[in-house]
XYZ file of C-alpha atoms in Angstrom:
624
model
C 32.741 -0.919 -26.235
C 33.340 -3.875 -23.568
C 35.600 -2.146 -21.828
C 33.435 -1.258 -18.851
C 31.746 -4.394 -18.368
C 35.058 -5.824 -18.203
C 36.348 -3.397 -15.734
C 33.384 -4.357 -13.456
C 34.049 -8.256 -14.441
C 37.402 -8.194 -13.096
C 35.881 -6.424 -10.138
C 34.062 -9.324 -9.349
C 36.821 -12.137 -9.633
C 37.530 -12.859 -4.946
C 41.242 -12.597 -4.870
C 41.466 -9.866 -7.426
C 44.706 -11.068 -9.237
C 47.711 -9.079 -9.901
C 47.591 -8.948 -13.615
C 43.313 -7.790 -12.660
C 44.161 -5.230 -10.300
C 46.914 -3.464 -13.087
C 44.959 -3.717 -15.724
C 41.800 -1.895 -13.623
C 44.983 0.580 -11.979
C 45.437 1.427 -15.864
C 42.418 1.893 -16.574
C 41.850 4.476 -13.980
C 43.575 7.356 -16.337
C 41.690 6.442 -19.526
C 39.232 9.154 -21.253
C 36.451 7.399 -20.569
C 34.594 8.996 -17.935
C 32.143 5.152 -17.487
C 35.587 3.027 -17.993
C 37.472 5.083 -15.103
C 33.837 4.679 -12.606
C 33.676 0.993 -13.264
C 37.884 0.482 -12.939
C 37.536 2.720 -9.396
C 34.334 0.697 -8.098
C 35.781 -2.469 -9.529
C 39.343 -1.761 -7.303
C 37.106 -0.314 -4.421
C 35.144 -3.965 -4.060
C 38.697 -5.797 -4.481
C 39.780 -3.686 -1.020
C 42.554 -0.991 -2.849
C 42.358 2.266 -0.899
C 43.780 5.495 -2.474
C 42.763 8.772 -3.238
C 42.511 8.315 -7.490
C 39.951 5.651 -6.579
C 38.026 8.043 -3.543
C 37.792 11.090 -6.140
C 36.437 8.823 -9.005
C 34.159 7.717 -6.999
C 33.126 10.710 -4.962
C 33.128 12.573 -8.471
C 30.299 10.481 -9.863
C 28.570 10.317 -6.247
C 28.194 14.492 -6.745
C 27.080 14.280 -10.492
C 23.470 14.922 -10.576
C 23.427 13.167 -13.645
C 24.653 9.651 -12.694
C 21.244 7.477 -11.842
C 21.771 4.590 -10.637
C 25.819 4.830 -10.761
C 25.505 7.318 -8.058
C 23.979 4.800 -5.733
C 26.515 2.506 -7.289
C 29.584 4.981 -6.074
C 28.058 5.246 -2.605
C 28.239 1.534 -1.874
C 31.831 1.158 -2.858
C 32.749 4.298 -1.165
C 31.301 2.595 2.362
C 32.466 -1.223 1.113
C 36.567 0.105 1.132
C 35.626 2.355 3.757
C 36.944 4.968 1.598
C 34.782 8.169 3.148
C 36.616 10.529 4.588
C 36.509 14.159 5.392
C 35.311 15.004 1.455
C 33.498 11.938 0.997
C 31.409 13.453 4.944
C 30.943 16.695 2.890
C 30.333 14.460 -0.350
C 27.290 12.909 1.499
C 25.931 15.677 3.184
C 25.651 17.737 -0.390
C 23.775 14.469 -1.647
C 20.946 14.589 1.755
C 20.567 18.147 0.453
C 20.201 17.936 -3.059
C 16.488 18.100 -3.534
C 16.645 16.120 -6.623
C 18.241 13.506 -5.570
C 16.077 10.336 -5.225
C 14.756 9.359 -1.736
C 16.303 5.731 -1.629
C 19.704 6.706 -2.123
C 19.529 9.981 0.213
C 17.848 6.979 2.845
C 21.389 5.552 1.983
C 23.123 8.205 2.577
C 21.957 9.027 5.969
C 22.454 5.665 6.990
C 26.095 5.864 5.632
C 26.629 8.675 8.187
C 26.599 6.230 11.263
C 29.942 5.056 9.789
C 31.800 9.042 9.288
C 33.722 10.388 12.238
C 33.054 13.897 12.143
C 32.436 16.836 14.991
C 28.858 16.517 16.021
C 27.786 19.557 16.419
C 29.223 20.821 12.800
C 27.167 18.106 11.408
C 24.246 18.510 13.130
C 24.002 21.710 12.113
C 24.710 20.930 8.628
C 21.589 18.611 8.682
C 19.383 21.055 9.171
C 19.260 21.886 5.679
C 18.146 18.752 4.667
C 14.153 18.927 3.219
C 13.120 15.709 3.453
C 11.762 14.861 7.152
C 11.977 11.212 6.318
C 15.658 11.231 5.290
C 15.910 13.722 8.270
C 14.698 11.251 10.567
C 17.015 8.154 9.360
C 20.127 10.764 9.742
C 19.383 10.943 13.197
C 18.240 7.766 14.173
C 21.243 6.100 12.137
C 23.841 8.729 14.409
C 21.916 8.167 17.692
C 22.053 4.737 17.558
C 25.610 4.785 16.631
C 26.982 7.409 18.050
C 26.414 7.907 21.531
C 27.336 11.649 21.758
C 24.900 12.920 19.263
C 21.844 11.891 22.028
C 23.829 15.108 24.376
C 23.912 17.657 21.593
C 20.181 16.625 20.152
C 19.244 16.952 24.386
C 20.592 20.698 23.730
C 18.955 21.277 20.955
C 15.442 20.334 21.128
C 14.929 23.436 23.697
C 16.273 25.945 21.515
C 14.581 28.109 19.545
C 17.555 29.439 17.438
C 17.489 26.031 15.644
C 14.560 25.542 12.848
C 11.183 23.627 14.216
C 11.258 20.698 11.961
C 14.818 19.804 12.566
C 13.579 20.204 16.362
C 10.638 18.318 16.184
C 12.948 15.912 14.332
C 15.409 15.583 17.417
C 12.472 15.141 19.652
C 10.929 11.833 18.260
C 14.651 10.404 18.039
C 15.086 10.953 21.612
C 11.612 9.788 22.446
C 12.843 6.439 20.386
C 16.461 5.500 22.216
C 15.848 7.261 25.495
C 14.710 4.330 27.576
C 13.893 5.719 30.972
C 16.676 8.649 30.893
C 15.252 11.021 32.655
C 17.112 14.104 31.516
C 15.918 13.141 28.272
C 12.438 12.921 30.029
C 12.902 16.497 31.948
C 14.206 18.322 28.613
C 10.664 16.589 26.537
C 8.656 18.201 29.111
C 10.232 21.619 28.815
C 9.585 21.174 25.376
C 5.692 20.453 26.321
C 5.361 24.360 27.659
C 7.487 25.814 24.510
C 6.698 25.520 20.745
C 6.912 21.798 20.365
C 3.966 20.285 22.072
C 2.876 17.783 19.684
C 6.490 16.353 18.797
C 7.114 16.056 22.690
C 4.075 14.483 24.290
C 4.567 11.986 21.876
C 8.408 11.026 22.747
C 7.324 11.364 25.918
C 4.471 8.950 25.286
C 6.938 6.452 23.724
C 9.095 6.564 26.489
C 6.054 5.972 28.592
C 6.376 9.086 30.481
C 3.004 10.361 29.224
C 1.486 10.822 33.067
C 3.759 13.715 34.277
C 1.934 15.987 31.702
C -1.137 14.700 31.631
C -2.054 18.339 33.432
C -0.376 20.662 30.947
C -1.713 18.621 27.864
C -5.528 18.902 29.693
C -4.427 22.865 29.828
C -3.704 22.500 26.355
C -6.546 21.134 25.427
C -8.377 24.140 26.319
C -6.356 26.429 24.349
C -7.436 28.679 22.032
C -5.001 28.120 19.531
C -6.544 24.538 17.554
C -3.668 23.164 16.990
C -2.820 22.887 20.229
C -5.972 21.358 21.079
C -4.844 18.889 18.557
C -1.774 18.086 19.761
C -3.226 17.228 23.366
C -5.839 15.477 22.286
C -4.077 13.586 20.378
C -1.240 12.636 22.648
C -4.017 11.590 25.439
C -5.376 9.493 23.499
C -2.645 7.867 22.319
C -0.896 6.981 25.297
C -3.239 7.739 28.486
C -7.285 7.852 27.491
C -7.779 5.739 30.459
C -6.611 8.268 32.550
C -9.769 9.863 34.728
C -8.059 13.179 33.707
C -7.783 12.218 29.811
C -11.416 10.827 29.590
C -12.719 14.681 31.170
C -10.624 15.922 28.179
C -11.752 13.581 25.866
C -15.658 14.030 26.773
C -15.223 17.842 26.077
C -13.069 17.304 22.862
C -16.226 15.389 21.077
C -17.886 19.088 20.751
C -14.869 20.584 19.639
C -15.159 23.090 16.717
C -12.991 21.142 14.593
C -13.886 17.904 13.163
C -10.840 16.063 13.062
C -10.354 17.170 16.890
C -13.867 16.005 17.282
C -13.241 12.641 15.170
C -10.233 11.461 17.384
C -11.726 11.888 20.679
C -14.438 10.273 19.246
C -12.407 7.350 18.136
C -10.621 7.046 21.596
C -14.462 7.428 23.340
C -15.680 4.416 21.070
C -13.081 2.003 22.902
C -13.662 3.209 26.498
C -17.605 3.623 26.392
C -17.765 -0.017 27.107
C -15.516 -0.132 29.936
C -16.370 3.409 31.434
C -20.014 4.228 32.662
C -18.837 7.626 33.240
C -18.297 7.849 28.890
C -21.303 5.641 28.621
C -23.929 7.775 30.373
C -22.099 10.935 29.016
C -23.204 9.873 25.505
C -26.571 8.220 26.296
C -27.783 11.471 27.771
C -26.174 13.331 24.251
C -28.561 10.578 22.610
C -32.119 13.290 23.879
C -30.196 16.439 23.778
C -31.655 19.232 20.796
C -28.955 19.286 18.470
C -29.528 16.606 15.859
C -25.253 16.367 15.575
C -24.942 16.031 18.971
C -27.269 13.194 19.068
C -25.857 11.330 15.848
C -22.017 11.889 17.143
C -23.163 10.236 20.819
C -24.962 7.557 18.722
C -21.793 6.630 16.071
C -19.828 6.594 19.592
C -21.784 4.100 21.071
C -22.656 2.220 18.067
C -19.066 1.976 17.593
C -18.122 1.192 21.130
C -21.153 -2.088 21.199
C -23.476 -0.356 23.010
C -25.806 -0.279 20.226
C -29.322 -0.400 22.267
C -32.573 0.949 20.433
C -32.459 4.416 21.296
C -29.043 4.295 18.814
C -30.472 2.732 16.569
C -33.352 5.036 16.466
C -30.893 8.138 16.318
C -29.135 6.204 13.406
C -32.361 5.339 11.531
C -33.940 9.024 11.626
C -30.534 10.183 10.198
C -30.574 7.446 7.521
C -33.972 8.480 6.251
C -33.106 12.364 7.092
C -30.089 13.194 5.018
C -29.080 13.009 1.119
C -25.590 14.026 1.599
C -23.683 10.798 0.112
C -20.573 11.020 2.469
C -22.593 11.872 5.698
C -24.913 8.237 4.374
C -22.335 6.416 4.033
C -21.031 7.350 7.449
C -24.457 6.591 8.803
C -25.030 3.571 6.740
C -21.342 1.879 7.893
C -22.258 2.661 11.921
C -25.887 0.929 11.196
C -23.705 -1.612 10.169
C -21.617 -2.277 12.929
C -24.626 -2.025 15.084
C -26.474 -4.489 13.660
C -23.501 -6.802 15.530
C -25.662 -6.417 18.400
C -28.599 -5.426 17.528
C -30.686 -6.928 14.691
C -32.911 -3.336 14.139
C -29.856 -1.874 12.300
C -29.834 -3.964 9.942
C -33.536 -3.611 9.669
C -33.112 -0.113 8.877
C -30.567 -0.348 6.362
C -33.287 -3.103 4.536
C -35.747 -0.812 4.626
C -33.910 1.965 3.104
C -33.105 0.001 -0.087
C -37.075 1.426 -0.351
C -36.610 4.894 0.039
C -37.460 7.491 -2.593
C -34.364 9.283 -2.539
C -31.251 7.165 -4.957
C -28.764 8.437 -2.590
C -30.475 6.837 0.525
C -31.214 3.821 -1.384
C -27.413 3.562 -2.594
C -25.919 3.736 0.208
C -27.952 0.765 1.904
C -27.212 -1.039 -0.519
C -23.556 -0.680 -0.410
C -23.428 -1.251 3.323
C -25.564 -4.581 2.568
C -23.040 -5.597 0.307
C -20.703 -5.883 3.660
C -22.842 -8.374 5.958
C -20.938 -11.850 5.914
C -24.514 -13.759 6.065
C -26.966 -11.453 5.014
C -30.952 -12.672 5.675
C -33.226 -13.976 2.966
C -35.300 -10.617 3.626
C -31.901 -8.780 2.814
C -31.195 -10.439 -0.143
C -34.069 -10.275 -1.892
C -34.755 -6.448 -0.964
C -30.710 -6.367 -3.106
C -31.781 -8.307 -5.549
C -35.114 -6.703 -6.039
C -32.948 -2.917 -6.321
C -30.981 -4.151 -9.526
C -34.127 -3.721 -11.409
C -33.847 0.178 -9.867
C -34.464 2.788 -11.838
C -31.338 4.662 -10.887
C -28.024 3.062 -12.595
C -25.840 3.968 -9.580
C -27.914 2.102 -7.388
C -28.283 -1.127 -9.783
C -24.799 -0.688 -10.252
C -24.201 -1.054 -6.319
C -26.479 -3.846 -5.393
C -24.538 -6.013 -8.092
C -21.797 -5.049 -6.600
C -22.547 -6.060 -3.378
C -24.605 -9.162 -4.320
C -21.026 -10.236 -5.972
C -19.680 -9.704 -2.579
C -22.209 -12.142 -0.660
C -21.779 -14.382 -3.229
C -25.299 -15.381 -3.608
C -25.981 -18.703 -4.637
C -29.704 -18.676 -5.931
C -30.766 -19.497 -9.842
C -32.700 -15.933 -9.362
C -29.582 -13.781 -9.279
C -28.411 -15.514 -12.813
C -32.297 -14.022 -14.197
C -31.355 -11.087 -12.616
C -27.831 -10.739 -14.368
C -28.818 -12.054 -17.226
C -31.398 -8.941 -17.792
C -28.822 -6.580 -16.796
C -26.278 -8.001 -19.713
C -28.324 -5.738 -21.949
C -28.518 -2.498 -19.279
C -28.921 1.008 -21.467
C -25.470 1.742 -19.393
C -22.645 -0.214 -21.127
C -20.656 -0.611 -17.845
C -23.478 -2.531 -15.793
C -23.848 -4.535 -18.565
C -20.237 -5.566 -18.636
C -20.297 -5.708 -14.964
C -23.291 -8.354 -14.594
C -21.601 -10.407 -17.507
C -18.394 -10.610 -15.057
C -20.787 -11.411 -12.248
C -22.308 -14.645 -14.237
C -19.093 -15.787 -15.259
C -18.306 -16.069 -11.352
C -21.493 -17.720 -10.843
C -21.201 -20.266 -14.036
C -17.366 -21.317 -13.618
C -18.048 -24.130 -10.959
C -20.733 -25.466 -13.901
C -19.823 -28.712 -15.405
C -19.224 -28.136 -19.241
C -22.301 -29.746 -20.000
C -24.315 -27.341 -18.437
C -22.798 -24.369 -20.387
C -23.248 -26.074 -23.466
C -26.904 -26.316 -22.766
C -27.107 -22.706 -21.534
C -25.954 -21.993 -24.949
C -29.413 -23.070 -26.212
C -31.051 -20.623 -23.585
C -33.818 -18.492 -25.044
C -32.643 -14.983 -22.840
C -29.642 -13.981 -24.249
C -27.637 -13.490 -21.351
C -27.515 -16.964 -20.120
C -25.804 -17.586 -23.806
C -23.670 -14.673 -23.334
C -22.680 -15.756 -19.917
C -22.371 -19.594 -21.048
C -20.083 -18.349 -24.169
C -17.391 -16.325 -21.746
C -17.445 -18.862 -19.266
C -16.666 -21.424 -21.951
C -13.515 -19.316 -23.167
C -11.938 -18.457 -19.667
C -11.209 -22.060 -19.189
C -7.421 -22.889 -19.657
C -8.457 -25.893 -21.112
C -11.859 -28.203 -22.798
C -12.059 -31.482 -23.241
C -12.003 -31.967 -27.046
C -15.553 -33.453 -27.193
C -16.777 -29.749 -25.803
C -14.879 -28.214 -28.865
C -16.070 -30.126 -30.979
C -19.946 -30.003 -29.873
C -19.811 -26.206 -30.282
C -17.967 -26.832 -33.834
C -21.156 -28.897 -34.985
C -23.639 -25.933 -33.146
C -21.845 -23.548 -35.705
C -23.671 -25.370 -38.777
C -25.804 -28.195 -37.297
C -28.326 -25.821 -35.138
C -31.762 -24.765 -36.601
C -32.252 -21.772 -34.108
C -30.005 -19.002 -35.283
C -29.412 -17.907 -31.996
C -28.019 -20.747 -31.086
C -25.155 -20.850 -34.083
C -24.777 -17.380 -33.111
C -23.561 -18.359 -29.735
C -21.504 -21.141 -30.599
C -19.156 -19.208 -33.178
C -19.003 -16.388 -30.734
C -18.005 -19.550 -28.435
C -15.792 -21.008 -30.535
C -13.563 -17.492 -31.614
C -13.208 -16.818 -28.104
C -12.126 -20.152 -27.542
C -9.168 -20.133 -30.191
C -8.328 -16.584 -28.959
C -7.405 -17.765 -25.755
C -5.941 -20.541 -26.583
C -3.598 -18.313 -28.644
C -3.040 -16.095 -26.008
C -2.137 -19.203 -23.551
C 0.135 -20.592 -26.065
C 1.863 -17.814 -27.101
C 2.851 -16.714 -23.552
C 4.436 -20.345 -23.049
C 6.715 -20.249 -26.036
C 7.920 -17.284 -24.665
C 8.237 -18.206 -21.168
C 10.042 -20.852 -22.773
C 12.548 -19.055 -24.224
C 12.770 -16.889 -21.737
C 13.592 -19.476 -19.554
C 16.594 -21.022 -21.711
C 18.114 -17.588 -22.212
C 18.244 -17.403 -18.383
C 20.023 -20.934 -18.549
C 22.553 -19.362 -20.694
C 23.179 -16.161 -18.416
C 21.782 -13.762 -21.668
C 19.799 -11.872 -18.297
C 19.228 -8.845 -20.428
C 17.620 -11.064 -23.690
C 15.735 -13.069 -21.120
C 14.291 -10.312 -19.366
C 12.572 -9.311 -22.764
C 11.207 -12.606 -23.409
C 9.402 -12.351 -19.995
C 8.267 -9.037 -19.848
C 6.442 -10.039 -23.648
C 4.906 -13.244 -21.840
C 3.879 -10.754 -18.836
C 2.053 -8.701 -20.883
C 0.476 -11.300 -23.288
C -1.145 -12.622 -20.288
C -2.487 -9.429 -18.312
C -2.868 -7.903 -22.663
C -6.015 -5.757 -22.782
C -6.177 -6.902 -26.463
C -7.609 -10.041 -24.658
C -10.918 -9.756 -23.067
C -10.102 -11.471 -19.761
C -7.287 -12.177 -17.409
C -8.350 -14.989 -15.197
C -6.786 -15.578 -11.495
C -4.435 -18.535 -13.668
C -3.480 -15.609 -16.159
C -2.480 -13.423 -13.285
C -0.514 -16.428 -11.828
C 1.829 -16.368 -14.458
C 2.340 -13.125 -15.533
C 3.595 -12.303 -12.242
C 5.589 -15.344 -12.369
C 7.199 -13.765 -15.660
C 7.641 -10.127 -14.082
C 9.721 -11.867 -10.955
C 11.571 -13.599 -13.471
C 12.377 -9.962 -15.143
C 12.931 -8.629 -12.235
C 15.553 -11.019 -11.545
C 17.285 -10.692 -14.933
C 17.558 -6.840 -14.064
C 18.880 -7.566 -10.764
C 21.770 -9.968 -12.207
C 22.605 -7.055 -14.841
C 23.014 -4.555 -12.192
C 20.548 -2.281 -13.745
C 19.664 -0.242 -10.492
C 16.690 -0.031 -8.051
C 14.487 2.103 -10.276
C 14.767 -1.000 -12.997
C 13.838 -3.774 -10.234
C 11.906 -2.682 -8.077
C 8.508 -1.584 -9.938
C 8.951 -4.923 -11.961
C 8.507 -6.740 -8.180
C 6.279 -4.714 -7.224
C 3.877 -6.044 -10.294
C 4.948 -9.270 -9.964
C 3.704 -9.284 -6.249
C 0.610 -7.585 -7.258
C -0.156 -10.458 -10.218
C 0.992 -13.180 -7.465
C 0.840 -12.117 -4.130
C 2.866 -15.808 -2.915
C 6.300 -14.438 -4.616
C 6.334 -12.145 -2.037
C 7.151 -15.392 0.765
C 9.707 -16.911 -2.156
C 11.386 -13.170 -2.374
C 11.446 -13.486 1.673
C 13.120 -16.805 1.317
C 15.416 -15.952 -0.874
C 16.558 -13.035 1.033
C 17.333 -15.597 3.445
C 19.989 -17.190 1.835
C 23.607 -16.363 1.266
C 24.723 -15.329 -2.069
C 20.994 -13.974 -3.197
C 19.819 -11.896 -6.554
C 18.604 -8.870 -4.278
C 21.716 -7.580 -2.924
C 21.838 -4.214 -3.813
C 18.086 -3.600 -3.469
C 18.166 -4.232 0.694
C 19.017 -0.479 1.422
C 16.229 0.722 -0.960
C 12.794 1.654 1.810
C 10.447 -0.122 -1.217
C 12.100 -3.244 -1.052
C 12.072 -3.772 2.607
C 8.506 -3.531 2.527
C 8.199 -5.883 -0.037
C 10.171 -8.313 1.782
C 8.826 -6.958 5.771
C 12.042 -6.053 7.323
């Protein structure tokens, strides 16, 4: 039963050994189809080279079956440089297997930058592949490395016999490594008047060779075909909208029939109006023309571009107060927003609205409130006034946002208070969270007297803020023991046992998730990863439970202290990407510092994360 992790053992020991490398040699021809990968692999990492080894290993590389093994085969396959002729054909079957997962076809197009192989043949072979990202690393990888795939992708871009993806494929490779090669340049523009417009003007924009189709992309953007409008739209401005030529384009693109043509010329116009009179007194004369869109598109543009003047803000208010549509409000209510920057009368507006009869109108205002770093005293108290609204979607918002300014004033605790006790459960619960945030700078003291309170949420409040702290100095304990039976005012004992069960329920929680931790941590000592990696996953989700009312920031802490530390015992057993990688991904989540210790780490010679560096999700993780 040991025989495979003993395989891989001796696979591990630097000079290999002659007794190691007969006994793996042996093991080669035995039934077992794991004890022959692991012998193969094992002899593959020592350096042996022979074809029993290459068709082991290109045998479980091709079975559909294997997991993480497969990923396994491919890195000792490229460690002995053991891929030859049926390990190229081996690899290209595995960046067309559509079941195959992404990280290790990502592998397997980088492993092609290492084949020798006739270009063309393979080039042709990869356009069966599905996936445009793998795609796009096959070609990149053999560009990069391979200096003669650049000439046969400068061939192929211009011809139609060859599928458009794979085409628009080749086209942003060569718009990546072409530098100033101009042949490369003069092919991308041919490609401009054919089939591939979009793909094109943006290697040519890369290469920063936009300007010598600025006129065919302004033809384009004319067409009546939308998607090339798209495409030129887009690509001016991306790489030229300060071009006199682009702006023209860009002016007439903002009435475009489609919105998302519409919405990126307006995004382009919103950085230029500033800078360009010629965009500025475009839009300012849109501001009086008699189409209300027209009006509100010029306003968002110039609202978004700081040129919020009156006459905007006007344009912005009328729409505020004019339309019900939630989406188009919030649009309206986020520009009112970010023209109140320079002009006070948006924000105005948006405090007036909190007012208006319709909930959608009022919700909205709200929610844009909620965004202002130092909202005014007439702001707040127009929020503060709205959580006593009669819609629950709107009291629901102001507390949200009112959480988000982080209002300091003893009337937001009366106001949260009342809502504990909201006919809809979920505001309720939400304002209790909100007073816990408020109360947890409070000296213990001061919750113990709030436990007296006469309105009920203050005692709620008081009791949870009491049990999220991860630790009470004994004389609090024991004040709330005495409450339990030494109180005349019912309510008061009340809150004091509900004070005191939360109290020994998180305490519980806290201690249980150290013993484990504990143990977890002297199984690690004693290299039992895969016992270990138990004990910290249980201490994980002890602290982040949901049979536990809160997790506090503290709770959070740890837990993702204890999922790195799985993480890490899965990485030591070799357990594959799709074992280590969502575990690091929580733990990052819980504790967003690991990620600069996982960095560091990386760093260093000799590191747990090896065999994770090819995977796409790690490298995020870790930036590179």
């Amino acid at each position: 039963g040991k025989q495979p992790e003993a395989a891989e053992l001796l696979g591990k020991i630097p000079s290999g050994g002659a007794p190691g490398v007969s006994a793996l040699e042996r093991a080669l021809d035995n039934n077992n189809t794991h004890i022959q990968f692991e012998a193969a692999r094992s002899l593959a990492n020592l350096g042996q080279r022979n074809e029993r080894i290459r068709d082991i290993l290109l045998h479980q590389l091709s079975d559909r079956q294997g997991g993480a093994r497969r990923e396994a085969a491919l890195q000792s396959l490229l460690k002995s440089s053991l891929i030859d002729s049926l390990g190229t054909v081996a690899l290209l079957n595995l960046l067309q297997d559509r079941g195959a997962s992404r990280d290790l076809q990502l592998l397997a197009a980088r492993a092609l930058g290492e084949v020798e192989v006739d270009m063309p043949r393979l080039l042709k072979e990869l356009q069966l592949v599905s996936d445009p990202a793998v795609l796009d690393m096959a070609l990149m990888t053999l560009a990069r490395k391979k200096p003669e795939t650049v000439t046969v992708l400068v061939e192929m871009v211009p011809d139609t016999a060859v599928p458009r993806d794979f085409r628009q494929a080749a086209a942003g490779t060569l718009g990546e490594i072409a530098g100033s090669n101009e042949n490369i340049a003069v092919v991308l523009r041919r490609a401009v008047q054919r089939d591939m417009l979009d793909e094109a003007a943006v290697a040519l924009g890369r290469m920063g060779r936009i300007e010598n189709i600025i006129d065919e992309l302004a033809t384009y953007a004319g067409h009546e075909n939308a998607a090339y409008r798209e495409a030129a739209v887009n690509a001016l401005a991306a790489y030229a909208p300060e071009d006199p030529r682009s702006i023209t384009v860009l002016l007439t693109a903002r009435k475009d029939a489609r919105r998302n043509i519409r919405s990126r010329a307006e995004t382009a116009l919103s950085a230029l109006a500033s800078r360009h009179e010629q965009v500025a007194a475009a839009l300012r004369a849109d501001l009086s023309a008699g189409n209300e869109m027209t009006q509100f598109a010029a306003a968002g543009i110039l609202a978004s571009g700081g040129l919020a003047d009156d006459s905007v803000v006007a344009v912005l208010s009328r729409r505020m107060n004019g339309e019900f549509n939630p989406a188009s409000l919030g649009e309206t209510a986020h520009l009112l927003l970010k023209a109140g920057q320079q002009n006070s009368r948006a924000v105005a507006v948006l405090g007036d609205a909190l007012t208006n009869s319709h909930p959608n109108v009022r919700n909205a205002a709200a929610m844009a409130l909620g965004r202002l770093e130092k909202p005014s005293r007439t702001i707040l108290n127009g929020l503060l006034e709205t959580l006593k609204d009669p819609d629950e979607s709107v009291r629901s918002t102001s507390l949200a946002s009112l959480r988000k300014v982080g209002l300091q004033d003893p009337r937001l605790i009366d106001a949260l208070s009342a809502l504990t006790i909201d006919s809809v459960e979920t505001i309720g619960e939400e304002a209790l969270n909100a007073l816990t945030v408020l109360l947890k700078p409070k000296a213990e003291r001061d919750l113990l007297a709030m436990l007296a309170h006469p309105l009920s949420g203050h005692r709620t409040a008081a009791v949870h803020t009491l049990a999220l702290r991860d630790s009470l100095d004994p004389e609090t304990v024991q004040k709330i023991e005495r409450m339990k039976s030494g109180e005349e005012r019912p309510w008061v004992r009340l809150a004091a046992w509900e004070a005191g069960m939360l109290i020994r329920e998180r305490h519980y929680k806290l201690s249980t998730a150290d013993r484990l931790r504990q143990r977890a941590d002297s199984l690690f000592q004693a290299a039992d990863y895969a016992a270990a990696g138990q004990f910290y996953a249980r201490a994980a989700g002890i602290l982040t439970g949901q049979e536990y009312r809160y997790t506090t920031r503290s709770d959070s802490l740890q837990a993702g202290l204890a999922s790195f530390q799985e993480a890490r015992c899965a990485a030591r057993l070799e357990q594959g990407n799709r074992a280590i990688i969502p575990g690091l991904q929580q733990a990052l989540r819980l504790n967003p510092p690991l990620g600069d210790t996982l960095r560091a780490e990386t760093g260093r010679p000799g590191h747990d994360w090896g065999k994770l560096l090819d995977a796409p999700a790690f490298r995020e993780m870790v930036g590179k």
